[in-house]
Short mmCIF file of N, CA and C in Angstrom, two decimals:
data_model
loop_
_atom_site.label_atom_id
_atom_site.label_comp_id
_atom_site.label_asym_id
_atom_site.label_seq_id
_atom_site.Cartn_x
_atom_site.Cartn_y
_atom_site.Cartn_z
N MET A 1 -46.09 -21.32 36.25
CA MET A 1 -45.64 -19.94 36.30
C MET A 1 -44.12 -19.88 36.40
N LEU A 2 -43.56 -20.72 37.23
CA LEU A 2 -42.11 -20.77 37.40
C LEU A 2 -41.44 -21.21 36.09
N LYS A 3 -42.08 -22.18 35.45
CA LYS A 3 -41.55 -22.68 34.18
C LYS A 3 -41.52 -21.56 33.13
N ARG A 4 -42.56 -20.77 33.10
CA ARG A 4 -42.66 -19.67 32.14
C ARG A 4 -41.59 -18.61 32.43
N THR A 5 -41.37 -18.28 33.68
CA THR A 5 -40.36 -17.30 34.08
C THR A 5 -38.96 -17.78 33.70
N VAL A 6 -38.70 -19.05 33.94
CA VAL A 6 -37.40 -19.63 33.59
C VAL A 6 -37.19 -19.57 32.07
N LEU A 7 -38.23 -19.89 31.31
CA LEU A 7 -38.14 -19.84 29.85
C LEU A 7 -37.87 -18.41 29.36
N ILE A 8 -38.54 -17.45 29.96
CA ILE A 8 -38.34 -16.04 29.59
C ILE A 8 -36.91 -15.61 29.91
N LEU A 9 -36.42 -15.99 31.10
CA LEU A 9 -35.05 -15.65 31.49
C LEU A 9 -34.03 -16.30 30.56
N LEU A 10 -34.23 -17.57 30.24
CA LEU A 10 -33.32 -18.27 29.33
C LEU A 10 -33.34 -17.63 27.94
N SER A 11 -34.52 -17.25 27.48
CA SER A 11 -34.63 -16.59 26.18
C SER A 11 -33.89 -15.25 26.19
N ALA A 12 -34.06 -14.50 27.27
CA ALA A 12 -33.38 -13.20 27.38
C ALA A 12 -31.87 -13.39 27.40
N ILE A 13 -31.40 -14.38 28.14
CA ILE A 13 -29.95 -14.66 28.20
C ILE A 13 -29.44 -15.06 26.82
N LEU A 14 -30.18 -15.89 26.13
CA LEU A 14 -29.80 -16.34 24.80
C LEU A 14 -29.73 -15.16 23.82
N ILE A 15 -30.71 -14.29 23.87
CA ILE A 15 -30.74 -13.12 22.99
C ILE A 15 -29.57 -12.18 23.30
N LEU A 16 -29.31 -11.93 24.58
CA LEU A 16 -28.19 -11.07 24.97
C LEU A 16 -26.85 -11.67 24.55
N SER A 17 -26.72 -12.98 24.70
CA SER A 17 -25.48 -13.66 24.29
C SER A 17 -25.28 -13.51 22.79
N PHE A 18 -26.33 -13.70 22.03
CA PHE A 18 -26.25 -13.57 20.58
C PHE A 18 -25.86 -12.15 20.18
N CYS A 19 -26.48 -11.15 20.82
CA CYS A 19 -26.17 -9.75 20.52
C CYS A 19 -24.72 -9.42 20.86
N SER A 20 -24.24 -9.91 21.99
CA SER A 20 -22.85 -9.62 22.37
C SER A 20 -21.88 -10.31 21.41
N CYS A 21 -22.23 -11.49 20.91
CA CYS A 21 -21.38 -12.16 19.92
C CYS A 21 -21.32 -11.35 18.64
N LEU A 22 -22.43 -10.77 18.23
CA LEU A 22 -22.44 -9.93 17.03
C LEU A 22 -21.54 -8.72 17.22
N LYS A 23 -21.62 -8.09 18.38
CA LYS A 23 -20.79 -6.92 18.65
C LYS A 23 -19.32 -7.29 18.61
N VAL A 24 -18.95 -8.40 19.24
CA VAL A 24 -17.55 -8.84 19.26
C VAL A 24 -17.08 -9.15 17.85
N SER A 25 -17.89 -9.83 17.05
CA SER A 25 -17.47 -10.16 15.69
C SER A 25 -17.30 -8.91 14.85
N ASN A 26 -18.10 -7.88 15.09
CA ASN A 26 -17.92 -6.62 14.36
C ASN A 26 -16.65 -5.91 14.78
N LEU A 27 -16.28 -6.02 16.06
CA LEU A 27 -15.04 -5.40 16.52
C LEU A 27 -13.83 -6.13 15.96
N VAL A 28 -13.91 -7.44 15.84
CA VAL A 28 -12.79 -8.24 15.37
C VAL A 28 -12.63 -8.14 13.85
N LYS A 29 -13.71 -7.91 13.15
CA LYS A 29 -13.68 -7.87 11.69
C LYS A 29 -12.72 -6.78 11.22
N LYS A 30 -11.80 -7.18 10.35
CA LYS A 30 -10.83 -6.24 9.79
C LYS A 30 -11.53 -5.37 8.75
N GLU A 31 -11.11 -4.12 8.71
CA GLU A 31 -11.70 -3.21 7.73
C GLU A 31 -11.38 -3.71 6.33
N ASP A 32 -12.34 -3.58 5.43
CA ASP A 32 -12.11 -3.97 4.05
C ASP A 32 -11.12 -3.01 3.42
N LYS A 33 -10.18 -3.57 2.68
CA LYS A 33 -9.18 -2.75 2.01
C LYS A 33 -9.08 -3.14 0.56
N VAL A 34 -8.78 -2.16 -0.25
CA VAL A 34 -8.52 -2.36 -1.67
C VAL A 34 -7.01 -2.40 -1.83
N ILE A 35 -6.52 -3.33 -2.63
CA ILE A 35 -5.09 -3.42 -2.90
C ILE A 35 -4.85 -3.04 -4.35
N VAL A 36 -3.99 -2.04 -4.53
CA VAL A 36 -3.63 -1.55 -5.86
C VAL A 36 -2.15 -1.85 -6.07
N GLU A 37 -1.82 -2.30 -7.27
CA GLU A 37 -0.44 -2.65 -7.57
C GLU A 37 0.00 -2.01 -8.88
N ALA A 38 1.24 -1.54 -8.91
CA ALA A 38 1.86 -1.03 -10.13
C ALA A 38 3.24 -1.66 -10.24
N THR A 39 3.79 -1.67 -11.45
CA THR A 39 5.10 -2.27 -11.65
C THR A 39 6.04 -1.26 -12.29
N LEU A 40 7.21 -1.11 -11.67
CA LEU A 40 8.27 -0.26 -12.21
C LEU A 40 9.37 -1.15 -12.75
N TYR A 41 10.05 -0.68 -13.78
CA TYR A 41 11.11 -1.47 -14.40
C TYR A 41 12.39 -0.64 -14.40
N VAL A 42 13.47 -1.23 -13.91
CA VAL A 42 14.77 -0.56 -13.91
C VAL A 42 15.45 -0.91 -15.22
N LEU A 43 15.60 0.11 -16.08
CA LEU A 43 16.18 -0.10 -17.41
C LEU A 43 17.69 -0.29 -17.33
N LYS A 44 18.24 -0.91 -18.36
CA LYS A 44 19.69 -1.04 -18.45
C LYS A 44 20.28 0.30 -18.84
N ASP A 45 21.43 0.59 -18.29
CA ASP A 45 22.16 1.81 -18.63
C ASP A 45 22.81 1.61 -20.00
N ARG A 46 22.52 2.47 -20.93
CA ARG A 46 23.05 2.32 -22.29
C ARG A 46 24.57 2.48 -22.37
N ASP A 47 25.13 3.22 -21.42
CA ASP A 47 26.56 3.53 -21.48
C ASP A 47 27.44 2.45 -20.86
N SER A 48 26.87 1.48 -20.18
CA SER A 48 27.71 0.49 -19.51
C SER A 48 27.34 -0.92 -19.94
N ALA A 49 28.23 -1.83 -19.64
CA ALA A 49 27.98 -3.24 -19.94
C ALA A 49 26.84 -3.74 -19.05
N ASP A 50 26.29 -4.87 -19.43
CA ASP A 50 25.20 -5.46 -18.66
C ASP A 50 25.75 -5.99 -17.34
N ASP A 51 25.68 -5.18 -16.31
CA ASP A 51 26.25 -5.52 -15.02
C ASP A 51 25.12 -5.78 -14.03
N GLU A 52 24.80 -7.06 -13.83
CA GLU A 52 23.67 -7.43 -12.96
C GLU A 52 23.90 -7.00 -11.51
N GLN A 53 25.14 -7.01 -11.05
CA GLN A 53 25.41 -6.58 -9.68
C GLN A 53 25.03 -5.12 -9.49
N LYS A 54 25.28 -4.32 -10.51
CA LYS A 54 24.92 -2.90 -10.45
C LYS A 54 23.42 -2.75 -10.23
N PHE A 55 22.63 -3.54 -10.94
CA PHE A 55 21.18 -3.44 -10.83
C PHE A 55 20.68 -3.95 -9.49
N ASP A 56 21.34 -4.97 -8.95
CA ASP A 56 20.97 -5.43 -7.61
C ASP A 56 21.14 -4.31 -6.60
N VAL A 57 22.24 -3.58 -6.71
CA VAL A 57 22.50 -2.46 -5.80
C VAL A 57 21.48 -1.35 -6.01
N ILE A 58 21.19 -1.02 -7.26
CA ILE A 58 20.22 0.04 -7.57
C ILE A 58 18.86 -0.31 -6.96
N ILE A 59 18.42 -1.54 -7.15
CA ILE A 59 17.10 -1.94 -6.64
C ILE A 59 17.07 -1.91 -5.12
N LYS A 60 18.13 -2.38 -4.48
CA LYS A 60 18.19 -2.32 -3.01
C LYS A 60 18.17 -0.88 -2.53
N ASP A 61 18.94 -0.01 -3.21
CA ASP A 61 18.94 1.41 -2.85
C ASP A 61 17.55 2.01 -2.99
N LEU A 62 16.90 1.72 -4.11
CA LEU A 62 15.56 2.26 -4.35
C LEU A 62 14.58 1.81 -3.27
N LYS A 63 14.63 0.55 -2.91
CA LYS A 63 13.70 0.05 -1.89
C LYS A 63 13.89 0.77 -0.56
N HIS A 64 15.13 1.14 -0.24
CA HIS A 64 15.37 1.90 1.00
C HIS A 64 14.93 3.35 0.85
N LEU A 65 15.20 3.93 -0.31
CA LEU A 65 14.81 5.33 -0.53
C LEU A 65 13.29 5.50 -0.53
N PHE A 66 12.57 4.49 -1.02
CA PHE A 66 11.11 4.57 -1.06
C PHE A 66 10.50 4.76 0.32
N THR A 67 11.18 4.31 1.35
CA THR A 67 10.64 4.43 2.70
C THR A 67 11.25 5.60 3.46
N SER A 68 12.08 6.39 2.78
CA SER A 68 12.72 7.53 3.45
C SER A 68 11.71 8.65 3.69
N ASN A 69 11.96 9.41 4.74
CA ASN A 69 11.06 10.53 5.07
C ASN A 69 10.98 11.55 3.95
N SER A 70 12.12 11.87 3.33
CA SER A 70 12.10 12.91 2.29
C SER A 70 11.26 12.48 1.09
N PHE A 71 11.37 11.23 0.68
CA PHE A 71 10.58 10.74 -0.45
C PHE A 71 9.10 10.72 -0.09
N LEU A 72 8.77 10.14 1.05
CA LEU A 72 7.36 10.05 1.45
C LEU A 72 6.76 11.43 1.72
N GLN A 73 7.57 12.37 2.18
CA GLN A 73 7.09 13.74 2.39
C GLN A 73 6.71 14.38 1.05
N LYS A 74 7.55 14.17 0.03
CA LYS A 74 7.23 14.69 -1.31
C LYS A 74 5.92 14.09 -1.82
N VAL A 75 5.77 12.80 -1.64
CA VAL A 75 4.55 12.12 -2.09
C VAL A 75 3.34 12.67 -1.33
N SER A 76 3.47 12.82 -0.02
CA SER A 76 2.38 13.34 0.81
C SER A 76 1.96 14.74 0.36
N GLU A 77 2.95 15.60 0.11
CA GLU A 77 2.65 16.97 -0.32
C GLU A 77 1.97 16.99 -1.68
N ARG A 78 2.43 16.16 -2.59
CA ARG A 78 1.83 16.13 -3.92
C ARG A 78 0.39 15.59 -3.86
N ILE A 79 0.16 14.60 -3.03
CA ILE A 79 -1.20 14.07 -2.86
C ILE A 79 -2.12 15.18 -2.35
N LYS A 80 -1.62 15.95 -1.39
CA LYS A 80 -2.43 17.04 -0.82
C LYS A 80 -2.67 18.13 -1.86
N ASP A 81 -1.62 18.54 -2.57
CA ASP A 81 -1.73 19.61 -3.56
C ASP A 81 -2.67 19.24 -4.71
N GLU A 82 -2.53 18.03 -5.23
CA GLU A 82 -3.27 17.64 -6.43
C GLU A 82 -4.65 17.04 -6.15
N ASN A 83 -4.83 16.47 -4.96
CA ASN A 83 -6.07 15.75 -4.69
C ASN A 83 -6.77 16.17 -3.42
N ASN A 84 -6.21 17.17 -2.73
CA ASN A 84 -6.78 17.68 -1.49
C ASN A 84 -7.01 16.57 -0.45
N LEU A 85 -6.07 15.61 -0.42
CA LEU A 85 -6.12 14.53 0.57
C LEU A 85 -4.97 14.73 1.54
N ASP A 86 -5.27 14.67 2.82
CA ASP A 86 -4.23 14.86 3.83
C ASP A 86 -3.77 13.49 4.34
N ILE A 87 -2.69 12.99 3.75
CA ILE A 87 -2.14 11.69 4.13
C ILE A 87 -0.73 11.92 4.65
N THR A 88 -0.49 11.52 5.89
CA THR A 88 0.81 11.76 6.52
C THR A 88 1.85 10.76 6.04
N VAL A 89 3.10 11.08 6.34
CA VAL A 89 4.21 10.18 6.00
C VAL A 89 4.02 8.83 6.69
N GLU A 90 3.60 8.85 7.94
CA GLU A 90 3.38 7.60 8.68
C GLU A 90 2.25 6.77 8.06
N GLU A 91 1.18 7.44 7.64
CA GLU A 91 0.08 6.72 6.99
C GLU A 91 0.55 6.10 5.68
N LEU A 92 1.37 6.83 4.93
CA LEU A 92 1.93 6.28 3.69
C LEU A 92 2.80 5.07 4.00
N ARG A 93 3.62 5.20 5.00
CA ARG A 93 4.53 4.11 5.37
C ARG A 93 3.74 2.84 5.72
N LYS A 94 2.56 3.01 6.32
CA LYS A 94 1.75 1.85 6.72
C LYS A 94 0.98 1.24 5.55
N CYS A 95 0.64 2.03 4.55
CA CYS A 95 -0.22 1.51 3.48
C CYS A 95 0.53 1.12 2.22
N VAL A 96 1.84 1.38 2.17
CA VAL A 96 2.61 1.10 0.96
C VAL A 96 3.65 0.02 1.23
N ASN A 97 3.78 -0.88 0.27
CA ASN A 97 4.80 -1.92 0.31
C ASN A 97 5.47 -2.01 -1.05
N TYR A 98 6.67 -2.52 -1.04
CA TYR A 98 7.42 -2.73 -2.27
C TYR A 98 7.95 -4.15 -2.27
N SER A 99 7.98 -4.74 -3.45
CA SER A 99 8.59 -6.06 -3.57
C SER A 99 9.42 -6.11 -4.84
N ASN A 100 10.36 -7.02 -4.85
CA ASN A 100 11.24 -7.19 -6.00
C ASN A 100 11.35 -8.68 -6.27
N PRO A 101 10.64 -9.17 -7.31
CA PRO A 101 10.76 -10.59 -7.63
C PRO A 101 12.23 -10.95 -7.87
N GLU A 102 12.63 -12.07 -7.33
CA GLU A 102 14.03 -12.49 -7.38
C GLU A 102 14.56 -12.52 -8.81
N ASP A 103 15.81 -12.08 -8.95
CA ASP A 103 16.53 -12.07 -10.24
C ASP A 103 15.83 -11.24 -11.32
N THR A 104 15.18 -10.15 -10.91
CA THR A 104 14.55 -9.26 -11.90
C THR A 104 14.93 -7.82 -11.58
N ARG A 105 14.66 -6.95 -12.53
CA ARG A 105 14.83 -5.51 -12.32
C ARG A 105 13.46 -4.86 -12.17
N ILE A 106 12.52 -5.64 -11.68
CA ILE A 106 11.14 -5.17 -11.50
C ILE A 106 10.92 -4.81 -10.03
N ILE A 107 10.22 -3.71 -9.82
CA ILE A 107 9.81 -3.32 -8.48
C ILE A 107 8.29 -3.18 -8.49
N ARG A 108 7.64 -3.93 -7.62
CA ARG A 108 6.19 -3.83 -7.49
C ARG A 108 5.87 -2.84 -6.38
N VAL A 109 4.99 -1.92 -6.70
CA VAL A 109 4.51 -0.94 -5.72
C VAL A 109 3.10 -1.39 -5.34
N ILE A 110 2.89 -1.64 -4.05
CA ILE A 110 1.62 -2.16 -3.57
C ILE A 110 1.05 -1.19 -2.55
N CYS A 111 -0.20 -0.78 -2.76
CA CYS A 111 -0.83 0.19 -1.87
C CYS A 111 -2.17 -0.36 -1.40
N GLU A 112 -2.42 -0.26 -0.08
CA GLU A 112 -3.69 -0.69 0.50
C GLU A 112 -4.41 0.50 1.11
N ASN A 113 -5.70 0.59 0.84
CA ASN A 113 -6.52 1.63 1.44
C ASN A 113 -7.97 1.18 1.44
N GLU A 114 -8.77 1.75 2.33
CA GLU A 114 -10.19 1.40 2.39
C GLU A 114 -10.93 1.92 1.16
N ILE A 115 -10.42 2.99 0.55
CA ILE A 115 -11.10 3.63 -0.57
C ILE A 115 -10.27 3.42 -1.84
N GLU A 116 -10.90 2.81 -2.83
CA GLU A 116 -10.19 2.46 -4.06
C GLU A 116 -9.55 3.67 -4.73
N SER A 117 -10.28 4.77 -4.84
CA SER A 117 -9.75 5.95 -5.52
C SER A 117 -8.53 6.52 -4.79
N VAL A 118 -8.52 6.45 -3.46
CA VAL A 118 -7.37 6.93 -2.69
C VAL A 118 -6.17 6.02 -2.92
N ALA A 119 -6.39 4.71 -2.92
CA ALA A 119 -5.30 3.77 -3.19
C ALA A 119 -4.71 4.01 -4.58
N MET A 120 -5.56 4.29 -5.56
CA MET A 120 -5.09 4.56 -6.92
C MET A 120 -4.27 5.85 -6.97
N VAL A 121 -4.74 6.89 -6.29
CA VAL A 121 -4.01 8.17 -6.25
C VAL A 121 -2.63 7.97 -5.63
N ILE A 122 -2.58 7.29 -4.50
CA ILE A 122 -1.31 7.07 -3.81
C ILE A 122 -0.35 6.29 -4.71
N ALA A 123 -0.81 5.19 -5.29
CA ALA A 123 0.05 4.37 -6.15
C ALA A 123 0.53 5.14 -7.37
N THR A 124 -0.35 5.91 -7.99
CA THR A 124 0.03 6.69 -9.17
C THR A 124 1.09 7.72 -8.84
N ILE A 125 0.89 8.45 -7.77
CA ILE A 125 1.86 9.49 -7.39
C ILE A 125 3.18 8.86 -6.94
N LEU A 126 3.12 7.75 -6.23
CA LEU A 126 4.35 7.05 -5.84
C LEU A 126 5.17 6.68 -7.08
N CYS A 127 4.51 6.15 -8.08
CA CYS A 127 5.22 5.76 -9.30
C CYS A 127 5.77 6.98 -10.04
N ASP A 128 4.98 8.04 -10.12
CA ASP A 128 5.43 9.27 -10.79
C ASP A 128 6.66 9.85 -10.10
N GLU A 129 6.62 9.88 -8.78
CA GLU A 129 7.72 10.48 -8.01
C GLU A 129 8.98 9.63 -8.01
N THR A 130 8.83 8.34 -8.21
CA THR A 130 9.98 7.44 -8.13
C THR A 130 11.06 7.80 -9.14
N SER A 131 10.67 8.03 -10.37
CA SER A 131 11.65 8.35 -11.41
C SER A 131 12.39 9.64 -11.10
N ASP A 132 11.65 10.68 -10.73
CA ASP A 132 12.28 11.96 -10.39
C ASP A 132 13.19 11.82 -9.17
N PHE A 133 12.72 11.10 -8.17
CA PHE A 133 13.50 10.95 -6.94
C PHE A 133 14.79 10.16 -7.21
N ALA A 134 14.70 9.13 -8.05
CA ALA A 134 15.90 8.34 -8.38
C ALA A 134 16.91 9.21 -9.12
N LYS A 135 16.43 10.10 -9.98
CA LYS A 135 17.34 11.02 -10.69
C LYS A 135 18.00 11.98 -9.72
N GLU A 136 17.18 12.61 -8.85
CA GLU A 136 17.71 13.62 -7.92
C GLU A 136 18.62 13.01 -6.86
N ALA A 137 18.17 11.96 -6.21
CA ALA A 137 18.90 11.42 -5.06
C ALA A 137 20.03 10.48 -5.46
N MET A 138 19.85 9.76 -6.58
CA MET A 138 20.82 8.72 -6.94
C MET A 138 21.53 8.98 -8.26
N GLY A 139 21.02 9.91 -9.05
CA GLY A 139 21.62 10.17 -10.35
C GLY A 139 21.25 9.16 -11.41
N TYR A 140 20.19 8.36 -11.19
CA TYR A 140 19.77 7.35 -12.16
C TYR A 140 18.57 7.86 -12.96
N ASP A 141 18.70 7.76 -14.27
CA ASP A 141 17.62 8.15 -15.17
C ASP A 141 17.11 6.90 -15.87
N ILE A 142 16.78 5.88 -15.08
CA ILE A 142 16.52 4.58 -15.69
C ILE A 142 15.27 3.87 -15.15
N ILE A 143 14.36 4.61 -14.53
CA ILE A 143 13.16 3.99 -13.98
C ILE A 143 11.99 4.27 -14.92
N GLU A 144 11.25 3.26 -15.26
CA GLU A 144 10.13 3.43 -16.17
C GLU A 144 8.91 2.68 -15.65
N LEU A 145 7.74 3.28 -15.82
CA LEU A 145 6.50 2.62 -15.43
C LEU A 145 6.23 1.50 -16.42
N PHE A 146 6.11 0.30 -15.92
CA PHE A 146 5.87 -0.86 -16.78
C PHE A 146 4.39 -1.20 -16.82
N GLU A 147 3.76 -1.21 -15.65
CA GLU A 147 2.33 -1.47 -15.54
C GLU A 147 1.69 -0.41 -14.68
N ALA A 148 0.70 0.29 -15.21
CA ALA A 148 0.02 1.35 -14.47
C ALA A 148 -0.70 0.76 -13.26
N PRO A 149 -0.94 1.58 -12.24
CA PRO A 149 -1.66 1.08 -11.06
C PRO A 149 -3.03 0.51 -11.42
N SER A 150 -3.34 -0.63 -10.84
CA SER A 150 -4.66 -1.24 -11.04
C SER A 150 -5.02 -2.04 -9.78
N VAL A 151 -6.31 -2.23 -9.60
CA VAL A 151 -6.79 -2.97 -8.43
C VAL A 151 -6.50 -4.45 -8.64
N VAL A 152 -5.83 -5.06 -7.65
CA VAL A 152 -5.56 -6.49 -7.72
C VAL A 152 -6.40 -7.28 -6.73
N GLU A 153 -6.90 -6.60 -5.70
CA GLU A 153 -7.73 -7.28 -4.71
C GLU A 153 -8.67 -6.27 -4.08
N ASN A 154 -9.92 -6.66 -3.95
CA ASN A 154 -10.92 -5.81 -3.33
C ASN A 154 -11.66 -6.64 -2.31
N ASN A 155 -11.24 -6.52 -1.03
CA ASN A 155 -11.85 -7.34 0.04
C ASN A 155 -13.20 -6.82 0.43
#
């Protein structure tokens, strides 16, 4: 009888331990995110000589402007107006990244979201707004979409 009680208790402890491990692993598991990437290209200015330093400055300026409140606010408002999605400036700041491969005039726009269609909307609007924003804020009419947004990773 004692042996049976001990076996039942050990079984119960084992089952509870297993269940608590499952709960912990679910809490630790990172949410699945879709990564969408688009590529922008900074064109050469037709009126000036090929000045690589100028483009380095333009790209650095753009990377800073992309994270500015005014730019992200425009993107947020357009996302809400066109897609009825309420995404704040802070949420955009957390889900969007930019990179610039060394010695290029390419800017990669990278967006992460749990929902593929939302990531695509954000990336598309970011790219659309970039050209207008560069014209308004910097006076540059030289940004062109090179590669449309597409899913590069789906975890």
